[in-house]
XYZ file of C-alpha atoms in Angstrom:
748
model
C 0.003 0.006 0.000
C 2.820 2.350 0.839
C 4.176 2.167 -2.713
C 0.879 2.874 -4.453
C 1.011 6.741 -4.177
C 4.595 6.698 -5.488
C 3.535 4.584 -8.488
C 0.696 6.970 -9.199
C 3.101 9.930 -8.933
C 5.574 8.318 -11.322
C 2.791 7.414 -13.706
C 1.699 11.064 -13.781
C 5.238 12.235 -14.449
C 5.633 9.591 -17.103
C 2.512 10.723 -18.891
C 3.761 14.286 -19.030
C 7.166 13.115 -20.366
C 5.480 10.996 -23.085
C 3.357 13.978 -24.144
C 6.443 16.196 -24.364
C 8.286 13.565 -26.409
C 5.327 13.301 -28.775
C 5.307 17.035 -29.310
C 9.081 16.960 -29.876
C 8.731 14.194 -32.449
C 6.092 16.139 -34.377
C 8.276 19.219 -34.408
C 11.237 17.251 -35.687
C 9.205 15.791 -38.524
C 7.817 19.227 -39.432
C 11.301 20.707 -39.389
C 12.557 18.052 -41.820
C 9.497 18.407 -44.069
C 9.534 22.232 -43.862
C 6.679 24.610 -43.125
C 6.868 27.708 -45.367
C 5.430 30.094 -42.785
C 7.972 29.046 -40.147
C 10.834 28.961 -42.622
C 9.916 32.549 -43.585
C 10.192 33.521 -39.938
C 13.788 32.411 -40.006
C 14.414 34.515 -43.124
C 12.848 37.529 -41.394
C 15.095 36.955 -38.393
C 18.174 36.979 -40.632
C 16.807 40.177 -42.265
C 16.787 41.831 -38.814
C 20.356 40.679 -38.286
C 21.406 42.450 -41.510
C 19.586 45.608 -40.468
C 21.291 45.507 -37.081
C 24.741 44.807 -38.516
C 24.969 45.412 -42.298
C 28.039 44.486 -44.236
C 30.767 47.108 -43.799
C 31.311 48.939 -47.083
C 34.723 48.426 -48.659
C 35.826 49.903 -51.968
C 36.052 46.660 -53.949
C 36.634 48.331 -57.320
C 32.957 48.310 -58.272
C 31.106 51.409 -59.521
C 27.585 52.068 -60.761
C 26.842 54.640 -63.502
C 23.246 55.697 -62.986
C 21.041 56.981 -65.751
C 18.901 58.945 -63.310
C 16.148 61.548 -63.714
C 18.662 64.406 -63.794
C 20.568 62.669 -66.590
C 17.390 62.376 -68.662
C 16.487 66.001 -67.940
C 19.866 67.117 -69.252
C 20.407 64.659 -72.122
C 16.923 63.684 -73.252
C 14.481 60.849 -72.746
C 15.276 57.164 -72.857
C 15.990 55.214 -75.001
C 18.903 57.221 -76.183
C 20.518 56.841 -79.615
C 22.949 53.987 -79.440
C 25.670 56.487 -80.396
C 25.214 58.095 -76.930
C 25.560 54.681 -75.317
C 28.668 54.123 -77.412
C 30.019 57.491 -76.249
C 29.454 56.521 -72.592
C 31.137 53.174 -73.098
C 34.125 54.778 -74.879
C 34.631 57.367 -72.135
C 34.588 54.679 -69.432
C 37.002 52.481 -71.440
C 39.369 55.421 -71.973
C 39.231 56.095 -68.211
C 40.610 52.613 -67.681
C 37.451 50.660 -66.633
C 38.296 46.977 -66.351
C 34.801 45.911 -67.447
C 31.651 47.780 -68.388
C 28.573 45.690 -67.522
C 25.175 46.855 -68.765
C 22.109 46.109 -66.628
C 20.171 46.994 -69.787
C 18.989 44.573 -72.447
C 19.460 46.021 -75.974
C 16.893 43.632 -77.466
C 15.477 45.941 -80.159
C 17.187 47.949 -82.938
C 17.748 51.655 -82.374
C 14.756 53.481 -83.783
C 16.914 56.630 -84.298
C 19.469 54.905 -86.562
C 19.928 56.760 -89.916
C 18.882 53.666 -91.920
C 15.635 53.388 -89.941
C 14.977 57.093 -90.319
C 15.578 56.808 -94.084
C 13.132 53.909 -94.301
C 10.515 55.989 -92.478
C 11.037 58.979 -94.806
C 10.702 56.681 -97.839
C 7.345 55.440 -96.591
C 6.242 59.031 -96.018
C 7.561 60.330 -99.379
C 10.360 62.434 -97.924
C 13.130 64.395 -99.660
C 15.255 62.039 -101.758
C 18.492 63.943 -101.128
C 17.955 63.699 -97.375
C 17.177 59.961 -97.705
C 20.330 59.435 -99.752
C 22.407 61.322 -97.148
C 20.972 59.190 -94.319
C 21.769 55.980 -96.227
C 25.425 56.955 -96.274
C 25.616 57.273 -92.467
C 26.629 54.281 -90.289
C 23.952 52.361 -88.405
C 23.805 53.350 -84.705
C 23.769 49.706 -83.552
C 26.811 49.073 -85.746
C 28.588 51.998 -84.115
C 27.764 50.590 -80.687
C 28.990 47.130 -81.731
C 32.307 48.568 -82.910
C 32.656 50.329 -79.587
C 31.969 47.098 -77.733
C 34.682 45.318 -79.733
C 37.188 47.939 -78.595
C 36.037 47.681 -74.957
C 35.656 44.999 -72.350
C 31.874 44.823 -72.161
C 29.409 42.410 -70.524
C 25.843 42.574 -71.743
C 22.650 41.462 -70.023
C 19.741 39.200 -70.898
C 16.545 38.077 -69.191
C 15.687 34.403 -68.636
C 12.009 33.465 -69.211
C 9.736 30.464 -69.174
C 7.948 31.143 -72.475
C 10.273 29.067 -74.780
C 10.934 32.150 -76.930
C 14.036 34.153 -77.699
C 16.285 31.223 -78.649
C 19.027 29.426 -76.849
C 21.583 31.655 -75.194
C 25.165 30.885 -76.220
C 27.373 31.749 -73.205
C 30.650 33.584 -73.649
C 32.243 31.624 -70.848
C 32.885 27.942 -70.417
C 31.992 25.944 -67.322
C 34.255 23.345 -65.796
C 32.366 21.017 -63.453
C 33.983 19.290 -60.472
C 31.745 16.425 -59.436
C 28.271 15.525 -60.683
C 26.468 17.746 -63.213
C 25.152 20.635 -61.057
C 21.412 21.221 -60.518
C 20.201 24.801 -60.227
C 16.846 23.824 -58.788
C 14.062 26.270 -59.647
C 16.506 28.514 -61.547
C 15.832 26.543 -64.715
C 14.351 28.275 -67.755
C 13.294 27.602 -71.356
C 13.419 31.050 -72.981
C 15.342 34.350 -72.979
C 15.203 37.986 -74.030
C 18.626 38.636 -75.566
C 20.545 41.608 -76.956
C 20.743 42.097 -80.686
C 22.973 39.513 -82.373
C 25.481 42.115 -83.568
C 25.833 43.554 -80.055
C 25.957 40.105 -78.521
C 28.738 39.046 -80.868
C 30.784 42.176 -80.135
C 30.555 41.900 -76.389
C 33.172 40.056 -74.337
C 30.602 38.773 -71.820
C 26.917 37.850 -71.557
C 25.096 37.338 -68.234
C 21.521 37.164 -67.053
C 19.992 39.822 -64.749
C 16.943 37.874 -63.536
C 16.617 38.269 -59.695
C 13.693 36.109 -58.522
C 12.656 37.118 -54.971
C 11.586 34.849 -52.159
C 7.868 34.082 -51.718
C 7.465 37.278 -49.637
C 8.917 39.440 -52.422
C 12.277 40.075 -50.783
C 15.545 39.430 -52.675
C 17.830 37.588 -50.257
C 19.826 35.582 -52.749
C 21.391 36.448 -56.107
C 21.622 33.548 -58.521
C 25.128 33.267 -59.934
C 24.273 30.485 -62.369
C 21.034 29.312 -63.955
C 20.047 26.737 -66.527
C 18.317 27.203 -69.872
C 17.310 23.987 -71.566
C 20.163 22.130 -69.832
C 22.773 24.835 -70.607
C 24.583 26.465 -67.629
C 24.506 30.250 -67.865
C 26.249 32.940 -65.729
C 24.783 35.980 -64.060
C 25.817 39.470 -65.025
C 27.827 39.962 -61.847
C 29.698 36.667 -62.386
C 30.312 37.480 -66.037
C 31.524 40.985 -65.122
C 34.078 39.391 -62.785
C 35.205 36.875 -65.406
C 35.672 39.523 -68.060
C 37.590 41.700 -65.595
C 39.871 38.779 -64.844
C 39.922 38.008 -68.621
C 39.514 34.295 -67.974
C 37.541 31.930 -70.165
C 35.844 29.598 -67.694
C 34.302 29.198 -64.272
C 34.683 26.073 -62.131
C 31.422 24.790 -60.651
C 31.992 22.461 -57.663
C 29.249 19.995 -56.733
C 28.708 18.519 -53.281
C 30.140 15.066 -54.121
C 33.419 16.714 -55.172
C 33.731 18.926 -52.079
C 33.728 16.512 -49.157
C 30.198 17.604 -48.254
C 27.475 14.982 -48.209
C 23.999 16.235 -49.030
C 21.307 15.419 -51.563
C 22.289 13.359 -54.570
C 25.679 14.891 -55.119
C 24.528 17.445 -57.726
C 23.986 20.288 -55.279
C 26.181 23.262 -56.028
C 28.696 24.091 -53.300
C 30.878 26.856 -54.747
C 32.042 28.653 -57.897
C 35.544 29.650 -58.708
C 36.493 32.536 -60.999
C 40.145 33.346 -61.208
C 41.381 33.330 -57.620
C 37.914 34.023 -56.164
C 36.011 31.054 -54.734
C 32.400 31.814 -53.928
C 30.298 29.620 -51.557
C 26.731 29.205 -52.813
C 23.468 27.588 -51.970
C 22.757 24.156 -53.432
C 21.152 25.832 -56.508
C 24.077 28.196 -57.205
C 22.838 31.308 -55.439
C 24.894 33.764 -53.454
C 23.329 34.645 -50.049
C 23.347 38.390 -50.132
C 24.980 40.406 -47.358
C 23.978 43.974 -48.044
C 25.659 47.163 -46.950
C 23.855 50.256 -45.853
C 23.360 52.771 -48.710
C 26.683 54.262 -49.902
C 26.346 57.051 -52.462
C 30.055 56.982 -53.258
C 29.634 53.786 -55.332
C 27.223 55.598 -57.729
C 28.075 58.213 -60.369
C 25.302 59.957 -62.374
C 25.732 59.359 -66.127
C 25.290 63.049 -67.001
C 28.515 63.978 -65.222
C 30.393 61.702 -67.635
C 28.621 62.537 -70.869
C 28.595 66.303 -70.350
C 32.306 66.351 -69.578
C 31.798 67.723 -66.070
C 34.243 65.103 -64.811
C 37.774 65.891 -65.939
C 40.009 63.137 -67.400
C 41.866 62.965 -64.118
C 38.579 62.518 -62.190
C 37.401 59.902 -64.685
C 40.625 57.976 -64.262
C 40.460 58.284 -60.434
C 36.866 57.001 -60.363
C 36.946 54.258 -63.003
C 40.503 53.048 -63.632
C 40.587 49.320 -62.924
C 36.961 49.294 -61.850
C 34.099 47.019 -62.783
C 31.436 49.492 -63.868
C 27.723 48.574 -63.891
C 25.470 50.788 -65.954
C 21.819 50.872 -64.861
C 18.980 53.328 -64.512
C 17.035 54.730 -61.589
C 15.012 57.165 -63.731
C 11.297 57.211 -62.906
C 9.407 54.680 -64.973
C 12.569 52.848 -66.175
C 14.055 51.128 -63.172
C 13.170 47.768 -61.666
C 12.688 47.980 -57.926
C 13.628 45.178 -55.606
C 12.930 44.744 -51.906
C 15.893 43.685 -49.807
C 16.422 43.011 -46.101
C 18.080 46.459 -45.894
C 15.805 48.567 -48.112
C 12.177 48.388 -49.026
C 13.038 49.580 -52.537
C 16.442 48.997 -54.145
C 17.693 49.072 -57.699
C 18.361 45.752 -59.302
C 21.762 47.024 -60.556
C 22.745 47.746 -56.957
C 22.019 44.101 -56.072
C 24.305 42.925 -58.947
C 27.035 45.363 -57.850
C 26.835 44.332 -54.215
C 26.983 40.633 -55.211
C 30.257 41.388 -57.017
C 31.547 43.352 -54.026
C 30.970 40.373 -51.820
C 32.837 38.067 -54.192
C 35.831 40.441 -54.501
C 36.086 41.196 -50.747
C 35.196 37.612 -49.767
C 32.452 38.946 -47.410
C 30.119 35.966 -47.506
C 27.146 34.845 -45.433
C 27.405 31.091 -45.160
C 24.955 28.325 -44.499
C 27.364 25.371 -44.325
C 26.166 21.811 -44.856
C 26.306 21.172 -41.116
C 24.030 24.099 -40.239
C 20.747 22.310 -40.814
C 21.995 19.286 -38.861
C 23.063 21.533 -35.980
C 19.602 23.148 -35.918
C 17.875 19.746 -35.764
C 20.339 18.469 -33.149
C 19.647 21.567 -31.028
C 15.911 20.921 -31.207
C 16.342 17.258 -30.350
C 18.841 17.567 -27.479
C 17.307 20.674 -25.843
C 13.780 19.302 -26.382
C 14.695 16.042 -24.645
C 16.113 17.987 -21.708
C 12.987 20.088 -21.526
C 10.575 17.141 -21.844
C 12.258 15.082 -19.092
C 12.927 18.018 -16.793
C 9.631 19.876 -16.708
C 7.571 17.345 -14.721
C 10.212 17.490 -11.964
C 11.010 21.189 -12.073
C 7.491 22.632 -12.123
C 6.244 25.625 -14.094
C 8.477 28.354 -12.608
C 11.812 26.567 -12.696
C 10.859 24.998 -16.030
C 10.161 28.500 -17.410
C 13.634 29.570 -16.199
C 15.164 26.555 -17.908
C 13.260 27.287 -21.090
C 14.282 30.913 -21.067
C 17.914 29.976 -20.645
C 17.683 27.521 -23.555
C 15.785 29.893 -25.814
C 18.127 32.751 -24.925
C 21.129 30.567 -25.615
C 19.778 29.582 -29.015
C 18.962 33.165 -29.963
C 22.243 34.493 -28.648
C 24.266 31.765 -30.329
C 22.551 32.505 -33.650
C 23.336 36.211 -33.366
C 26.974 35.573 -32.394
C 27.389 33.129 -35.337
C 26.108 35.861 -37.651
C 27.862 38.851 -36.221
C 31.265 37.200 -35.698
C 31.537 34.481 -38.312
C 28.860 35.423 -40.864
C 27.300 31.999 -40.410
C 23.479 31.672 -40.621
C 22.082 29.375 -37.955
C 18.280 29.499 -37.747
C 16.959 29.225 -34.127
C 13.290 29.351 -35.162
C 12.499 25.630 -35.074
C 14.410 24.901 -31.773
C 12.819 27.881 -30.078
C 9.322 26.967 -31.308
C 9.777 23.336 -30.299
C 11.005 24.202 -26.811
C 8.124 26.638 -26.374
C 5.498 24.086 -27.407
C 6.916 21.356 -25.154
C 6.869 23.773 -22.225
C 3.419 25.148 -22.924
C 1.751 21.752 -23.536
C 3.320 19.984 -20.554
C 2.575 22.943 -18.245
C -0.990 23.242 -19.531
C -1.663 19.566 -18.858
C -0.379 19.966 -15.337
C -2.704 22.884 -14.528
C -5.851 21.950 -16.390
C -7.014 18.784 -14.749
C -10.495 18.211 -13.437
C -9.727 18.454 -9.739
C -7.728 21.617 -10.127
C -10.509 23.053 -12.217
C -13.176 22.298 -9.650
C -11.034 23.804 -6.848
C -10.456 26.864 -9.014
C -14.148 27.317 -9.638
C -14.971 27.264 -5.929
C -12.208 29.697 -5.074
C -13.056 32.091 -7.940
C -16.853 32.260 -7.618
C -18.241 31.276 -4.225
C -18.019 34.858 -2.915
C -19.422 36.463 -6.016
C -22.313 34.248 -7.036
C -25.316 32.861 -5.352
C -24.788 29.395 -3.737
C -27.222 27.790 -6.194
C -25.225 29.085 -9.160
C -21.909 27.866 -7.677
C -23.448 24.463 -7.169
C -24.602 24.329 -10.810
C -21.071 25.192 -11.994
C -19.394 22.629 -9.776
C -21.903 19.912 -10.765
C -21.431 20.732 -14.440
C -18.022 22.379 -15.099
C -18.691 22.132 -18.826
C -21.253 24.881 -18.451
C -18.455 27.271 -17.609
C -16.065 28.377 -20.267
C -12.762 29.273 -18.592
C -10.663 32.018 -20.055
C -11.802 35.065 -22.015
C -14.848 34.835 -24.217
C -17.151 37.330 -25.901
C -20.755 37.408 -24.716
C -23.825 39.570 -25.038
C -24.149 40.944 -21.499
C -25.862 43.507 -19.311
C -23.692 45.667 -17.017
C -24.698 47.638 -13.884
C -22.717 50.424 -12.170
C -24.038 51.721 -8.831
C -22.571 54.627 -6.845
C -23.561 56.398 -3.615
C -24.296 60.101 -4.233
C -22.129 62.500 -2.216
C -20.180 59.710 -0.508
C -17.300 62.022 0.372
C -19.692 64.457 2.086
C -21.424 61.598 3.935
C -18.159 60.025 5.097
C -16.998 63.290 6.646
C -19.429 62.630 9.480
C -17.985 59.153 10.177
C -14.782 57.634 11.507
C -12.894 55.151 9.294
C -14.344 52.255 11.242
C -17.852 53.661 10.977
C -17.409 54.107 7.173
C -16.674 50.402 6.907
C -19.723 49.569 9.016
C -21.907 51.847 6.875
C -20.638 50.246 3.624
C -21.346 46.796 4.945
C -24.854 47.875 5.963
C -25.388 49.348 2.487
C -23.698 46.825 0.249
C -25.073 43.655 1.870
C -28.789 44.272 1.029
C -27.888 45.707 -2.381
C -25.833 42.578 -3.247
C -28.563 40.314 -1.924
C -31.010 41.871 -4.422
C -28.539 41.510 -7.290
C -27.691 37.889 -6.465
C -31.394 37.093 -6.238
C -31.670 38.400 -9.817
C -28.827 36.058 -11.006
C -26.189 38.788 -11.152
C -22.469 38.211 -10.868
C -20.798 40.746 -8.528
C -17.606 41.788 -10.235
C -16.048 44.122 -7.711
C -16.521 46.851 -5.176
C -14.749 50.122 -5.964
C -15.005 52.005 -2.698
C -18.711 52.780 -2.426
C -19.427 51.669 -5.997
C -20.645 48.271 -7.215
C -19.996 46.671 -10.636
C -22.236 43.707 -11.497
C -23.145 41.906 -14.721
C -25.525 39.324 -16.120
C -25.212 36.364 -18.544
C -21.828 35.101 -17.375
C -20.447 32.730 -16.352
C -23.769 30.968 -17.088
C -26.344 31.881 -19.717
C -29.280 33.990 -18.461
C -31.975 34.285 -21.110
C -33.763 36.909 -18.908
C -30.648 39.000 -18.324
C -32.181 42.342 -19.428
C -35.288 42.085 -17.316
C -33.286 40.704 -14.388
C -30.936 43.692 -14.578
C -33.821 46.203 -14.738
C -35.696 44.587 -11.859
C -32.494 44.381 -9.841
C -31.860 48.136 -10.296
C -35.452 49.000 -9.421
C -35.259 46.687 -6.433
C -32.059 48.443 -5.194
C -33.669 51.929 -5.279
C -36.837 50.615 -3.609
C -34.879 48.839 -0.854
C -32.694 51.875 -0.252
C -35.785 54.002 0.361
C -36.908 51.446 2.985
C -33.465 51.371 4.645
C -33.379 55.168 4.894
C -36.674 55.039 6.775
C -35.597 52.102 8.935
C -32.269 53.664 9.903
C -33.881 57.018 10.667
C -36.105 55.355 13.318
C -33.327 53.246 14.800
C -30.676 54.229 17.323
C -27.171 52.840 17.541
C -26.845 52.063 13.821
C -24.225 53.757 11.614
C -26.168 55.488 8.850
C -25.280 59.046 7.714
C -28.718 60.423 7.066
C -30.556 60.281 3.711
C -28.563 58.095 1.313
C -29.196 58.150 -2.433
C -27.632 56.276 -5.331
C -27.188 56.526 -9.086
C -27.335 53.431 -11.298
C -26.133 53.130 -14.906
C -27.193 50.147 -17.009
C -26.056 49.111 -20.451
C -26.155 46.042 -22.664
C -23.914 44.790 -25.483
C -20.920 42.572 -26.288
C -18.242 42.213 -23.591
C -15.156 40.113 -23.128
C -15.496 38.234 -19.879
C -13.101 35.805 -18.254
C -10.208 35.350 -15.880
C -8.159 38.527 -16.063
C -5.279 39.945 -14.084
C -1.686 38.804 -13.569
C 0.037 35.548 -12.915
C -0.136 36.277 -9.199
C -3.735 37.328 -8.965
C -6.705 36.574 -11.222
C -10.175 37.963 -11.179
C -13.255 36.872 -13.073
C -14.173 40.186 -14.729
C -15.231 41.777 -17.959
C -13.977 44.526 -20.273
C -15.280 46.272 -23.365
C -16.935 49.398 -24.675
C -20.268 48.278 -23.191
C -18.685 48.385 -19.689
C -17.129 51.787 -20.218
C -20.384 53.223 -21.468
C -22.320 51.823 -18.476
C -19.879 53.620 -16.196
C -20.364 56.898 -18.093
C -24.153 56.506 -18.044
C -24.021 56.052 -14.251
C -22.047 59.275 -14.019
C -24.763 61.088 -15.999
C -27.401 60.247 -13.435
C -25.833 62.853 -11.157
C -26.048 65.483 -13.927
C -29.676 64.710 -14.685
C -30.712 64.222 -11.056
C -32.315 60.761 -11.434
C -31.629 57.312 -10.012
C -31.484 54.889 -12.966
C -30.279 55.676 -16.485
C -29.862 53.107 -19.272
C -28.295 52.986 -22.746
C -30.190 52.635 -26.007
C -29.057 49.026 -26.606
C -30.679 47.944 -23.331
C -33.741 50.050 -24.012
C -34.539 47.921 -27.053
C -34.716 44.804 -24.885
C -37.145 46.336 -22.309
C -40.263 47.289 -24.288
C -42.651 46.655 -21.385
C -40.875 48.698 -18.764
C -41.700 52.321 -17.843
C -38.928 54.122 -19.710
C -38.611 57.649 -21.173
C -35.910 59.186 -23.306
C -33.624 61.771 -21.820
C -30.948 63.127 -24.110
C -28.432 62.471 -26.902
C -25.065 62.593 -25.164
C -21.438 62.358 -26.231
C -19.921 61.008 -23.047
C -16.295 61.561 -22.019
C -13.852 59.339 -23.859
C -16.277 58.340 -26.643
C -16.816 60.014 -29.978
C -20.142 58.428 -31.006
C -23.232 59.936 -29.317
C -25.520 57.714 -27.243
C -29.183 58.193 -26.438
C -29.789 57.844 -22.746
C -33.098 56.828 -21.151
C -34.561 56.971 -17.649
C -35.823 53.681 -16.152
C -38.744 54.782 -13.947
C -40.548 51.498 -13.201
C -41.618 48.023 -14.284
C -44.590 46.764 -16.368
C -47.188 47.849 -13.800
C -46.166 51.474 -13.984
C -45.964 51.340 -17.772
C -49.614 50.243 -17.898
C -50.890 53.217 -15.798
C -52.789 55.786 -17.960
C -51.186 58.673 -16.073
C -47.697 57.462 -16.916
C -48.593 56.878 -20.566
C -49.981 60.383 -20.812
C -46.858 61.783 -19.215
C -44.608 59.730 -21.525
C -46.359 61.107 -24.628
C -46.113 64.712 -23.473
C -42.473 64.121 -22.425
C -41.555 62.810 -25.865
C -43.367 65.734 -27.538
C -41.233 68.119 -25.414
C -38.046 66.356 -26.523
C -39.154 66.388 -30.206
C -39.795 70.136 -30.019
C -36.424 70.691 -28.405
C -34.579 68.747 -31.090
C -36.574 70.547 -33.790
C -35.386 73.869 -32.276
C -38.993 74.852 -31.554
C -37.941 76.558 -28.324
C -41.293 78.149 -27.432
C -43.191 74.846 -27.729
C -40.445 72.916 -25.899
C -40.496 75.403 -22.975
C -44.307 75.362 -22.781
C -44.412 71.596 -22.670
C -41.616 71.455 -20.110
C -43.408 73.973 -17.898
C -46.701 72.103 -18.187
C -45.139 68.711 -17.427
C -42.882 69.816 -14.606
C -45.226 68.812 -11.807
C -45.757 65.324 -13.220
C -42.044 64.971 -13.895
C -41.287 65.699 -10.224
C -43.459 62.760 -9.217
C -41.381 60.469 -11.471
C -38.038 61.752 -10.157
C -37.297 63.975 -13.188
C -37.578 67.400 -11.558
C -33.912 68.313 -12.057
C -33.995 67.098 -15.663
C -36.962 69.340 -16.504
C -35.261 72.322 -14.855
C -32.130 71.562 -16.883
C -34.121 71.347 -20.103
C -35.805 74.670 -19.451
C -32.379 76.260 -18.872
C -31.139 74.793 -22.144
C -34.204 75.972 -24.068
C -33.805 79.491 -22.682
C -30.118 79.511 -23.647
C -30.744 78.289 -27.207
C -33.692 80.644 -27.676
C -31.295 83.530 -26.945
C -28.369 81.928 -28.751
C -29.735 79.786 -31.652
C -27.337 76.909 -32.400
C -27.986 77.002 -36.168
C -29.040 74.402 -38.743
C -25.935 72.263 -38.232
C -26.876 71.553 -34.591
C -27.462 67.831 -34.051
C -29.080 68.040 -30.638
C -26.137 66.205 -28.981
C -24.955 67.279 -25.574
C -21.238 66.751 -24.946
C -20.500 65.784 -21.365
C -17.385 67.287 -19.786
C -17.298 65.108 -16.660
C -17.307 61.335 -16.055
């Protein structure tokens, strides 16, 4: 017998451990399969790393010549005559540029070429002498091709999937070490190429396609792609090759590198000259961006207008790889990067080349994924086996240490070694193991029943607590949205009344007041939320459904005012009791959606409710003091009480709320509503309000004066005096046609 409790204890711990292991196994499987949303979270984390510590800019011998808006303003709209492009190329070559790489695809003939102009004039019947003169001039594209032959130029092309444009014939050769490389999704069937004459004259030819990730952000720049089985280089790779004046690039596959992953065809690195570039398995360079650096960019107009002297040209471009692109409005292609929401595509190509030259690489080595899975497995096992013995608090400390270690290790690997280790899966797995094991510990039936008793037995009637305990399923723990009715009650002039009493007498008075008030509310199935000094907050329809919540709330409020009148009489005739004279109250009622549930902190919870409905009920209670009545209700509750004796009061914009609310006075129950005298008063009362809102001041004042005696009998004396003051004010100071009849309250 002595060992039975221990066995039960161990069985409970064992169940928690098995659950934690099951969660861990699921997370490991999902990590291996891959979940795009979670994988994107890792990418976003690495983006934040780059923003926190971008690549330090180094002058790597890479420049960008930008055809910007100012250039077009000075030199004319794009496309320019190819002779202007030839002039730009020639000037850069004469300045000593190692390579001129165009991020522009010259796929169509120059429409300003003399031969094309001559053809157009022939069709239009132009001057024959002019046509003959044009025919003698060289073709612009031919001029540009001649310039390319005398320069070291790399041209651009786009890769497409439409099977058009012909097969690209690369300028470079590829030497493959290992299995034939696979470029994954970077495989195409078509291309948009430069004109054949330009293509033949250029020293290099590279693609400029930059496919973003699924969220539209460019994080990798493909260095090689495949078109119909043919390996092709990117513009940045081709620019480097032509600068080195080599003929080939070595592509190393995983089975030739000592790395073991996939089927051996995964790309590991590329080698151009003495530069070896680590890549992803599909031949992409993981981009490590710098912050914006204007010094790498030179506007084209400064070159073409001669503003830069030969010495400046030589200083800026000698030995440089020069990319030519455009940022002019309507011409440039924008890319989103981890550093910038909008970036020029040519800047991405230039930064890729800078990384290659300076050897500033972000790396995801073949062991990184294994390390991430090992971290999830090892730390998850420690968490799963430790939590049942440590408990929630010490388990949380252990989890925070593990999560912090993973996050810190990931950041240190990036900031110090430029290695990308993704902590997303380990952190998520540890969090789920902790949450699920802890939740199972705290949400068992016996704990739930004990919690219900503790949370509700002082705030609900004993019958309701018994119903909840007998059927816990009828109570939805945690926050939930419900249609509810809310009551705020406050003692009028409590500060003035308490001046007559000692602190001990104040407590005795509040007990004598609150006890009968709460008895009435509990009898009407209310839940007492809290006491705020002399104020009471109660609500209906939670935690259990109350189909009669609106009527119960109205009858509860009427019962409170009726019982208070009786207590005032009883206390006046008694000696020895603590009661500070005539006590009066104000009650605000409202109905609508609220969020109700266990709220507070980890140290202290309270079953309470929040929402606009609650705030408005509080403001309505505050308005009872202004209007001099006992019970005021909102328009949402008014719709649910058609049989009660209710009259409209005012359209009010209460403090802290922009939308106006119509407020009503609850004067009695169904019996009062059936009395002919009340019905007659209610009709005349509404007529007075209608005249007031129609700005018929004379009629409104006459009706208010005639109904003042009856209004006093229903507790509306102050309201009628207030309305007569307003009418007199507006009669002397008309508010104008734009007046909406809304009163803006200035006090809560």
